C-alpha positions as a printed Julia matrix, in Angstrom:
121×3 Matrix{Float64}:
  -0.37  -0.03  -0.14
   1.12   3.94  -0.81
   2.23   6.86   0.97
  -1.71   7.84   0.37
  -4.71   6.3    1.37
  -8.19   7.79   0.13
 -11.82   7.41  -1.38
 -14.81   9.17  -2.46
 -18.37   9.15  -1.34
 -19.39   8.81  -4.88
 -17.63   6.08  -5.1
 -18.71   5.1   -0.8
 -17.86   1.05   0.83
 -20.99   2.02   2.43
 -24.21   3.89   1.58
 -27.82   3.43   3.7
 -31.44   5.01   3.26
 -33.66   5.53   6.22
 -36.35   7.81   6.18
 -35.63  11.59   5.2
 -31.89  10.81   4.76
 -28.8    8.57   3.99
 -24.69   7.81   5.1
 -22.45   7.11   3.31
 -19.1    5.43   4.38
 -16.33   5.16   2.93
 -12.82   3.59   4.52
  -9.51   5.77   4.99
  -7.49   3.28   5.79
  -8.34   1.86   9.25
 -10.77   4.72   9.76
 -14.31   5.7    8.73
 -15.9    8.78   7.76
 -19.89   8.96   6.2
 -21.46  12.17   4.35
 -25.06  12.33   5.97
 -27.97  13.52   4.61
 -30.86  14.56   6.61
 -34.03  16.82   4.05
 -36.04  18.73   6.11
 -38.66  16.73   8.2
 -35.72  14.66   9.39
 -35.67  13.79  12.91
 -33.9   11.17  14.37
 -36.97   9.92  17.66
 -38.59   9.13  13.89
 -36.69   8.35  11.25
 -34.31   6.12  12.63
 -35.34   5.26  15.9
 -37.05   2.13  15.17
 -33.94   0.94  12.41
 -31.68   1.69  16.1
 -34.05   0.44  18.44
 -32.76   2.42  21.61
 -34.73   5.46  23.18
 -31.87   7.66  22.24
 -29.22   7.48  19.1
 -26.06   5.73  21.42
 -23.8    7.43  18.61
 -20.89   9.83  19.56
 -20.94  12.11  16.65
 -17.67  14.02  16.21
 -19.15  16.41  12.96
 -18.44  19.14  10.81
 -21.83  20.73   9.18
 -21.39  21.15   5.75
 -24.3   23.32   4.89
 -28.45  22.97   7.62
 -29.13  23.94  10.37
 -29.82  20.85  13.27
 -30.73  21.07  16.31
 -29.44  18.99  18.92
 -30.7   17.43  21.96
 -29.59  15.55  24.96
 -31.85  12.89  27.24
 -31.62  15.58  30.18
 -33.07  18.05  28.24
 -29.78  20.34  27.1
 -30.23  22.29  23.68
 -27.71  23.0   21.32
 -28.15  23.82  17.85
 -25.68  22.68  14.58
 -25.47  25.09  11.68
 -23.57  25.74   8.67
 -19.91  25.69   9.09
 -19.41  24.35  12.56
 -17.81  21.37  14.41
 -19.19  19.75  17.03
 -19.29  16.42  19.27
 -22.43  14.64  19.88
 -22.49  12.68  22.88
 -25.09   9.61  22.83
 -27.79  10.01  24.48
 -29.54  12.01  22.15
 -32.58  13.08  19.63
 -31.63  15.54  16.22
 -34.26  17.4   13.83
 -33.54  19.54  10.98
 -34.84  22.78  11.53
 -36.09  24.78   8.72
 -36.65  23.44   4.77
 -32.69  23.47   4.01
 -30.79  20.4    3.7
 -28.58  19.58   6.7
 -25.66  17.74   5.4
 -22.7   16.17   7.84
 -19.0   14.94   7.29
 -18.35  12.36  10.59
 -15.53  11.2   11.74
 -17.09   9.75  15.22
 -18.36   6.22  14.65
 -20.3    6.18  12.2
 -20.15   2.33  11.28
 -23.62   0.98  12.63
 -25.44   4.66  12.6
 -28.81   3.68  10.89
 -28.1    0.14  10.17
 -30.54  -2.98  12.03
 -29.5   -4.74  14.56
 -28.47  -7.93  13.98
 -27.21  -6.95  10.82
């Protein structure tokens, strides 16, 4: 293997569709990076919770919001917004939803491998 290892989201190693969104995962060396797209109307508790089968999203996200605005709410009731251009860490135990009518696109290099993947698969 050469000194440079790269991949492209347009040729993602894995793509998962879910209501109002999709995740495209690429492998770069032994790491994974995801581009997640959330359409207006997307909410984790409505669109991904039935797939994840947990009360709150249990993934640790570290991401860069390319476009749109997303509201995050923790299980403890703390709220915050990620807006285009912001970098954020979202700890396990949260809900999230798109704010407004613009699609959210986020690059996530946290733990995307099992996001929106049915349990047991």
